[in-house]
């Protein structure tokens, strides 16, 4: 029998998360916080193998074309739907030099995201990249920490983080 999840989590932290913006969450504390409030298209399991999270992802045989099918009925904590267009804008922002995201380097070969429907899209790479999976693990969240996972951010300061169970 599975234990009931807490309605509120209060986490004391030794090192404060620098940001909840996925474009800049390169420190361990920010990454851990983001993974409480959201998840990527895929997650890596204990053996490092990609498994579906927000989506089922299928690369072609030479790893230059990645077909993505979002799981149905996913909504952000604010009630907005997760759509293929939203994901395209998310990765476009990460890659944009004006954003200045450190993650832009792992998206260098991403040349196009072709939206096929509200839940399907294809990511095109200029060169084969079997390690592109790592780019697909970046938590899908807004710059202010609005995410998809079970908990939503209610408060963050230098010593405490308060997360509440999302409805």
Coordinates of C-alpha atoms in Angstrom, one line a residue:
X1 CA 0.0 0.0 0.0
X2 CA 1.4 3.4 -1.0
X3 CA 1.8 6.1 1.6
X4 CA -0.3 9.3 1.3
X5 CA 1.7 12.2 -0.1
X6 CA 2.0 15.3 2.1
X7 CA -0.1 18.3 1.2
X8 CA 2.7 20.7 2.1
X9 CA 6.5 20.2 2.0
X10 CA 8.7 22.5 3.9
X11 CA 12.3 22.0 3.0
X12 CA 15.3 23.4 4.8
X13 CA 18.2 24.0 2.5
X14 CA 21.9 24.4 3.1
X15 CA 22.3 26.2 -0.2
X16 CA 19.5 28.2 -1.7
X17 CA 18.3 27.5 -5.2
X18 CA 19.6 30.4 -7.3
X19 CA 16.6 30.3 -9.7
X20 CA 13.4 28.5 -10.7
X21 CA 13.9 29.4 -14.3
X22 CA 14.8 26.2 -16.2
X23 CA 16.9 28.3 -18.6
X24 CA 19.4 29.1 -15.8
X25 CA 19.0 26.3 -13.3
X26 CA 22.5 24.9 -13.5
X27 CA 23.3 24.6 -9.8
X28 CA 22.3 21.5 -7.9
X29 CA 19.8 23.2 -5.6
X30 CA 17.9 24.8 -8.4
X31 CA 17.8 21.6 -10.4
X32 CA 16.5 19.6 -7.4
X33 CA 13.8 22.3 -6.7
X34 CA 12.7 22.3 -10.3
X35 CA 12.4 18.5 -10.3
X36 CA 9.9 18.8 -7.5
X37 CA 7.7 21.2 -9.4
X38 CA 8.1 19.9 -13.0
X39 CA 9.7 17.3 -15.2
X40 CA 11.1 17.1 -18.8
X41 CA 9.8 15.4 -21.8
X42 CA 11.7 12.3 -20.6
X43 CA 13.5 11.3 -17.4
X44 CA 16.5 9.1 -17.1
X45 CA 16.0 6.0 -15.0
X46 CA 18.5 4.5 -12.5
X47 CA 20.5 2.9 -15.3
X48 CA 20.5 6.2 -17.4
X49 CA 17.9 5.0 -19.9
X50 CA 15.3 7.5 -21.1
X51 CA 11.8 6.9 -20.0
X52 CA 8.6 8.9 -20.9
X53 CA 7.7 11.7 -18.5
X54 CA 5.7 14.5 -20.3
X55 CA 6.0 12.6 -23.6
X56 CA 6.8 9.5 -25.6
X57 CA 9.9 10.3 -27.7
X58 CA 11.1 8.3 -30.6
X59 CA 14.3 9.2 -32.5
X60 CA 14.9 8.0 -36.0
X61 CA 17.7 5.5 -36.6
X62 CA 20.4 8.2 -37.1
X63 CA 19.3 10.4 -34.3
X64 CA 18.6 13.5 -36.4
X65 CA 14.8 13.5 -36.1
X66 CA 13.0 13.1 -32.8
X67 CA 9.2 12.5 -32.9
X68 CA 7.5 13.6 -29.7
X69 CA 4.0 12.8 -28.6
X70 CA 2.9 14.6 -25.4
X71 CA 0.8 12.7 -22.9
X72 CA -2.8 13.9 -23.0
X73 CA -4.4 16.3 -20.5
X74 CA -1.3 17.8 -18.9
X75 CA -1.7 21.1 -17.3
X76 CA 0.6 23.6 -15.5
X77 CA -0.1 24.6 -12.0
X78 CA -1.8 27.8 -13.3
X79 CA -4.2 25.7 -15.4
X80 CA -2.6 26.3 -18.8
X81 CA -2.3 23.2 -21.0
X82 CA 1.0 21.8 -22.0
X83 CA 1.0 21.9 -25.8
X84 CA 3.4 21.2 -28.7
X85 CA 3.5 25.0 -29.4
X86 CA 4.4 25.7 -25.7
X87 CA 7.3 23.2 -25.9
X88 CA 8.5 24.7 -29.1
X89 CA 8.6 28.1 -27.5
X90 CA 10.3 26.7 -24.4
X91 CA 13.2 25.2 -26.5
X92 CA 13.4 28.2 -28.8
X93 CA 13.9 30.4 -25.7
X94 CA 16.6 28.1 -24.3
X95 CA 18.4 28.2 -27.6
X96 CA 18.1 31.9 -28.3
X97 CA 21.4 33.7 -27.7
X98 CA 19.6 36.7 -26.3
X99 CA 18.3 34.5 -23.5
X100 CA 21.9 33.6 -22.5
X101 CA 21.0 30.1 -21.2
X102 CA 23.9 27.8 -20.5
X103 CA 21.7 25.0 -22.0
X104 CA 22.0 26.6 -25.5
X105 CA 25.2 24.6 -26.1
X106 CA 23.4 21.3 -25.9
X107 CA 20.8 22.6 -28.4
X108 CA 23.3 23.8 -31.0
X109 CA 22.3 21.2 -33.5
X110 CA 18.6 21.7 -33.0
X111 CA 17.5 23.3 -36.3
X112 CA 13.8 23.1 -36.3
X113 CA 10.7 22.1 -34.2
X114 CA 7.9 21.2 -36.6
X115 CA 4.5 21.3 -34.7
X116 CA 2.2 18.6 -36.2
X117 CA -0.7 19.0 -33.8
X118 CA -1.4 20.3 -30.3
X119 CA 0.3 17.1 -28.8
X120 CA 2.8 16.1 -31.5
X121 CA 6.0 17.6 -32.9
X122 CA 9.3 16.7 -34.5
X123 CA 12.6 18.1 -33.4
X124 CA 15.2 18.2 -36.3
X125 CA 18.9 18.1 -35.7
X126 CA 21.6 19.2 -38.2
X127 CA 23.8 16.2 -37.1
X128 CA 23.2 12.9 -35.5
X129 CA 23.2 13.1 -31.7
X130 CA 22.3 10.0 -29.7
X131 CA 23.0 12.1 -26.5
X132 CA 20.2 14.6 -27.3
X133 CA 18.2 12.7 -24.6
X134 CA 19.9 14.9 -22.0
X135 CA 18.3 18.1 -23.6
X136 CA 14.9 16.4 -23.2
X137 CA 15.2 16.0 -19.5
X138 CA 15.2 19.8 -18.8
X139 CA 12.1 20.4 -16.6
X140 CA 9.3 22.1 -18.5
X141 CA 8.4 25.1 -16.4
X142 CA 8.0 28.8 -16.8
X143 CA 10.7 31.3 -15.7
X144 CA 8.7 31.9 -12.5
X145 CA 8.5 28.1 -11.6
X146 CA 5.0 27.3 -12.9
X147 CA 5.4 23.5 -13.6
X148 CA 3.6 20.2 -14.2
X149 CA 4.6 18.0 -11.3
X150 CA 2.7 17.0 -8.1
X151 CA 4.0 20.0 -6.1
X152 CA 3.9 23.7 -6.8
X153 CA 6.2 26.4 -5.4
X154 CA 4.5 28.6 -2.8
X155 CA 7.6 30.2 -1.2
X156 CA 11.3 30.3 -1.6
X157 CA 13.9 32.2 0.4
X158 CA 17.5 31.6 1.4
X159 CA 16.8 28.9 4.0
X160 CA 13.4 27.4 3.2
X161 CA 11.3 26.2 0.3
X162 CA 7.6 25.6 0.7
X163 CA 5.9 23.4 -1.9
X164 CA 2.1 22.6 -1.9
X165 CA 0.5 19.6 -3.5
X166 CA -1.1 20.7 -6.7
X167 CA -4.8 20.0 -7.5

